[in-house]
Amino acid sequence: MNPSPRDKASTADIRTRIKRVIVESLMLEGLTPEEIGDDQALFGEGLGLDSVDALELVLGLESEFGIKVKSEQLDREAFSNVNALAGFVERHLELAGSMRAARK
Amino acid sequence: MAANARSGPRIWVTGLGAVTPFGWGMEAFARGLYEGRTAIRPLSLFSTDGHRTRIAGEVPAGLEDALAHLPPKQRARLSRTDGFALAAAREAAASAELELSEHGRPSVGLFVGSSTGGMLEGERFFGDLRTAGNRRLAASRIASQQHSGPADAIARALGIGGPVVTFSSACSAAGMAIEAALRSLRSGETEVALAGGADSLCELTYAGFNSLRAVDEQPCRPFQTGRKGLSLGEGSGVLVLETETHARGRGARALAELAGAGSSCDAHHMTAPDPLGEGLVLAIEKALTDAGVDLEDIDVINAHGTATPLNDVAEWKALERVFGARLARIAIQPTKSNVGHLLGACGAVEAVAALLALTQGSLPPTPTVDAVDPECPANLVIGAARALSYPATVLSVNLAFGGANVALVFRSDKPESS
Amino acid sequence: MNGDVVITGLGTLGPHGVGTPALADGLSQGRPLFVPMDLAQGFHRSGSARLAGRVDPSGLKPWLDPLKVRRFSAPSKMAVVAARLALEDAGIERAELAGRDVAVSLGTAFGPNEITVKLLDQARETGPESASPFFFMESVANAHAGQIALDSQLRGANATIVQREASALLAVAQGLTYLESERCELALVGCVEEIAPVTHAMLDRFRALSAGDSELGRTFDADRDGFVASDGATVLVLEHEERARARGAPIRGKILAAIRANDPSATASNWGDGHAHLAAALRRGLRRSGIERERIDRIVSGANGSRQGDRVEGLHLREVFGAELPPILAPKATTGEYGGGFLAAAVLALDNLDFGPTPGFERVDPELGIRPHDGRRLPDARCLLVSSLAAGGAAAWLLLGRA
């Protein structure tokens, strides 16, 4: 029985993985994941990402963490920085976990 | 009376043709519009499994009949989009009673918009290529993939000898094609020009707009409070345009006048419109100047109205900048609520809708689901058709992916029976 | 025309490299630069053509900020660089143009095929829900013209024209109409092309490409067997002569006329046999522009080595000029078809670049009786006819003159 992604993920690990997804899925050439601060603004100022980047990022996160993000849940707050994104991903992992539990 | 009336030859619309989700031909389109219906419904052209939405404005069966008159080998090389384009062009030419027997007159031109051309066939071919490997695959299946396919198909079928140009500026393609025809006619390069657009549904576009989360699960609701996004559609619209001199010379009747056009670019973002609407403002101002009409002359605006939460507001801001308080009194006709977003064909099909209003003497009712959004309080025609008073002038606008905007001005002194 | 339109800037990149000198060098030596195509992606038939003119997008890095262009397809990168080079050549600071009514009119024959393939593969392999917004944005043919406008904040009309081999000249003609009618200040016009493996394979399946022991576009040659396709981008800066002179702009030449027509005998994927009709259309266009045939002292022909294409090109020129054919340059033998090398070569011909011998030409086709330029020194040209006939039937000509 495979451990769920939630079981495997540690807090620090989630942030690192998120940063990797940001760099790779958004093709931020020349930027390393380590260079992205946990509370650095991602949109507008800061990293300067836009709405299409957000959509592309969602795809990357869905793929990396095995979660599903509904359109209604795409709000600026959740994507404001890596910390916020970590919370966003954790909530989705919990949701997936509790849905699995409910089905057992 | 326009303060800055322009000089130069007047350009008439003398014929119309359309293939829309309401059916093949102008009659089906007019009926659907004036009955206040939407043709956006569950999609059958391909599977919607894995997509976020299940609906589209799909053209009903009729492609085979439309192409039946062609030899089989030629038919095999035509894409669905080509078929739409051909049918609409033939209907337009017939309705204008255009004699194209003088094979290949250089004074007869063709300007077409298409954003994906034969992509539907192309993606199927591509899928087969991937699964079948290096097999002999029919060249005819690749032939139909070109953006320039619809224009080439019409040019060949109707014997067009003058300029043939395909525009691929996404949602503004057909509008820009119509503008190009206007310039060509005014310059004397052509005396007659067919202008329009064609596009078919395809999985690439369906997936793409879904990936941008720009699509509504319900039929789109332009300018309404609950709107969630666009509905994709397919079809073709074609106008026959000619100089007044040429039309009078052969006793053709004018349905309306194409008075002017203008285009611009937002240069703001590749997919999001400028929230201040400055690009559209520029296109509209150019079109009004080009047409020699004043703001007060505009009675109807056929809006782009894609029904995404952002686009409708951005468009509204632009219209407000141009028309100010008067905007509340101008009727708004959002044709996408009936047929969806026809991409490269929308500018032409929407021009046809505007011209139908001018010829019928009334605006069809818009099917609505929600109340009008106070952020973009469009004066929609709700319930019953609304009579137009003459002379009547319609502004038709489109805004595209990539920021290209186009505005067209049509006018008429009196309704014509179609 | 309210006053003449002049060419004040040229930016080009292609298989010979980035910038005008690299192309000029290749043309003056008659030296094509074609390289092997990737045939292993599953698109090509066995025995297919193998070569194409390629641009390595990583070679564009010096001109582009990687963070700004991270979402760009290769053709968008090429288009933006060509536009920047053109503006630089015209002595225009991009920052001056921000927010102004500058039109963009760009031609492309096939659009961004590489990205489209990626998008289709993605949708097939991982489902349509995984379609990348980046890919989709850049999979539309008008993305490149849009990126040029975005790069310099250009607010004028933004047109993308897709009409096969005539796309470049039709884009120039369309740019002219914007300058004339919309009273815009400047127009950036040109074309861009990316010959992705899928595009190359498609052209090959149509037997449009030269294949066999030596792949060359043997323009007007009796034994020609097709063309070689090329990547690239070319952008010209067009402006009203009055404005150009007022700012002391470098003027490369004038556009005297743009003429357009169609050969309705052509099928969607080939050239037709309507040379008589095309000749009549060209003559009509010359009459309307007040240019006498005798004034034309150089032809820059769009012949590319296609059996049918070169035939209708040669025959229609014969019909118009009879025995008095001026010297004919056939740059596509060196630049390949598509990619804008031809348009750039036309402007260089206007500059009286000494073209080298036409590569691949060995034997006159008796039906055409045309010998493309053999490399000898020619007297300066004052009035050039540039000719582009497309598969599918579209035709476009430009008349260029010295300023």
Coordinates of C-alpha atoms in Angstrom, one line a residue, chain C residues 201-360:
Chain C
A201 CA 7.7 16.4 -42.7
M202 CA 4.4 17.8 -44.0
L203 CA 6.1 19.7 -46.8
D204 CA 8.1 16.6 -47.6
R205 CA 5.0 14.4 -47.7
F206 CA 3.6 16.8 -50.3
R207 CA 6.8 16.4 -52.3
A208 CA 7.3 20.1 -52.1
L209 CA 10.9 19.8 -50.9
S210 CA 14.0 19.0 -52.8
A211 CA 15.1 15.5 -51.9
G212 CA 17.9 13.2 -53.0
D213 CA 21.6 13.4 -53.2
S214 CA 21.9 17.1 -53.0
E215 CA 19.1 19.2 -51.6
L216 CA 18.9 22.6 -53.1
G217 CA 16.3 24.9 -54.4
R218 CA 17.4 24.9 -58.0
T219 CA 15.5 28.0 -59.1
F220 CA 14.4 28.0 -62.8
D221 CA 16.6 25.0 -63.5
A222 CA 15.4 22.4 -65.9
D223 CA 16.0 19.6 -63.3
R224 CA 14.7 21.4 -60.3
D225 CA 13.0 19.1 -57.8
G226 CA 11.6 21.3 -55.0
F227 CA 12.6 23.9 -52.5
V228 CA 14.4 23.9 -49.1
A229 CA 12.6 25.4 -46.2
S230 CA 14.1 27.9 -43.8
D231 CA 13.5 29.3 -40.3
G232 CA 14.0 33.0 -39.9
A233 CA 12.4 36.4 -39.4
T234 CA 12.7 39.8 -41.2
V235 CA 11.1 43.0 -40.2
L236 CA 11.2 46.3 -42.1
V237 CA 10.4 49.8 -40.7
L238 CA 8.1 51.7 -43.1
E239 CA 7.3 55.4 -42.6
H240 CA 6.1 58.3 -44.6
E241 CA 8.9 59.9 -46.5
E242 CA 8.2 63.3 -45.1
R243 CA 8.5 62.1 -41.6
A244 CA 11.6 60.1 -42.3
R245 CA 13.4 63.1 -43.9
A246 CA 12.3 65.4 -41.1
R247 CA 14.1 63.2 -38.6
G248 CA 17.1 62.6 -40.8
A249 CA 16.4 58.8 -41.0
P250 CA 18.5 56.5 -43.1
I251 CA 16.4 55.8 -46.1
R252 CA 16.9 52.4 -47.8
G253 CA 14.4 53.0 -50.5
K254 CA 10.8 53.6 -51.5
I255 CA 7.9 51.3 -51.9
L256 CA 6.5 52.5 -55.2
A257 CA 3.6 50.0 -55.3
A258 CA 2.1 46.8 -53.9
I259 CA 0.1 44.6 -56.2
R260 CA -2.0 41.6 -55.2
A261 CA -4.0 39.0 -57.1
N262 CA -4.9 35.3 -57.1
D263 CA -4.6 32.4 -59.5
P264 CA -7.9 30.5 -59.1
S265 CA -6.5 27.5 -61.0
A266 CA -4.3 26.6 -58.0
T267 CA -5.2 23.8 -55.7
A268 CA -4.8 24.3 -51.9
S269 CA -1.3 22.7 -51.8
N270 CA 0.2 23.6 -55.2
W271 CA 0.7 26.3 -57.7
G272 CA -1.6 26.4 -60.7
D273 CA -1.1 27.3 -64.3
G274 CA -2.8 30.7 -64.4
H275 CA 0.3 32.6 -65.6
A276 CA -1.7 34.5 -68.2
H277 CA -4.1 35.7 -65.6
L278 CA -1.3 36.6 -63.2
A279 CA 0.5 38.5 -65.9
A280 CA -2.6 40.5 -66.7
A281 CA -3.1 41.3 -63.0
L282 CA 0.5 42.5 -62.7
R283 CA 0.2 44.6 -65.8
R284 CA -3.0 46.1 -64.4
G285 CA -1.3 46.8 -61.1
L286 CA 1.6 48.6 -62.9
R287 CA -0.9 50.7 -64.9
R288 CA -2.8 51.7 -61.8
S289 CA 0.5 52.7 -60.1
G290 CA 1.7 54.6 -63.1
I291 CA 4.8 52.5 -63.5
E292 CA 5.9 51.6 -66.9
R293 CA 7.1 48.1 -67.5
E294 CA 10.2 49.5 -69.2
R295 CA 11.2 51.3 -66.0
I296 CA 11.8 48.0 -64.2
D297 CA 15.5 47.2 -64.3
R298 CA 15.8 44.3 -61.9
I299 CA 13.6 41.4 -60.8
V300 CA 13.8 39.8 -57.4
S301 CA 12.0 36.6 -58.1
G302 CA 10.3 34.4 -55.5
A303 CA 11.2 31.3 -57.4
N304 CA 12.3 28.6 -54.9
G305 CA 13.0 25.5 -57.0
S306 CA 9.5 24.1 -57.0
R307 CA 8.6 22.5 -60.4
Q308 CA 5.2 24.0 -60.6
G309 CA 5.9 27.2 -58.7
D310 CA 8.9 28.2 -60.7
R311 CA 7.0 27.4 -63.8
V312 CA 4.2 29.8 -63.2
E313 CA 6.6 32.4 -61.9
G314 CA 8.8 32.2 -65.0
L315 CA 5.9 32.1 -67.4
H316 CA 4.1 35.1 -65.9
L317 CA 7.3 37.1 -66.0
R318 CA 7.9 36.1 -69.6
E319 CA 4.3 37.2 -70.4
V320 CA 4.9 40.6 -69.0
F321 CA 8.4 41.3 -70.2
G322 CA 8.6 39.2 -73.3
A323 CA 12.2 39.2 -74.6
E324 CA 13.1 42.2 -72.5
L325 CA 13.5 40.5 -69.2
P326 CA 15.7 42.5 -66.8
P327 CA 18.3 40.6 -64.8
I328 CA 16.6 38.2 -62.4
L329 CA 17.8 37.6 -58.9
A330 CA 16.6 34.4 -57.2
P331 CA 17.6 34.7 -53.6
K332 CA 15.6 31.7 -52.3
A333 CA 18.2 29.5 -53.9
T334 CA 20.5 30.8 -51.1
T335 CA 18.1 31.7 -48.3
G336 CA 15.6 28.9 -48.7
E337 CA 11.8 29.3 -48.8
Y338 CA 10.0 31.1 -45.9
G339 CA 11.8 32.8 -43.0
G340 CA 12.1 36.2 -44.5
G341 CA 15.4 35.8 -46.2
F342 CA 13.7 36.7 -49.5
L343 CA 12.3 39.9 -48.2
A344 CA 15.6 41.0 -46.7
A345 CA 17.3 40.0 -49.9
A346 CA 15.0 42.3 -51.9
V347 CA 15.9 45.2 -49.7
L348 CA 19.6 44.4 -50.1
A349 CA 19.1 44.3 -53.8
L350 CA 17.6 47.8 -53.6
D351 CA 20.9 48.7 -51.8
N352 CA 22.7 47.3 -54.8
L353 CA 24.4 44.5 -53.0
D354 CA 26.4 42.4 -55.5
F355 CA 24.7 39.1 -55.5
G356 CA 26.8 36.0 -56.2
P357 CA 26.0 33.3 -58.7
T358 CA 22.7 31.6 -58.1
P359 CA 23.5 28.3 -56.4
G360 CA 22.0 25.1 -57.9

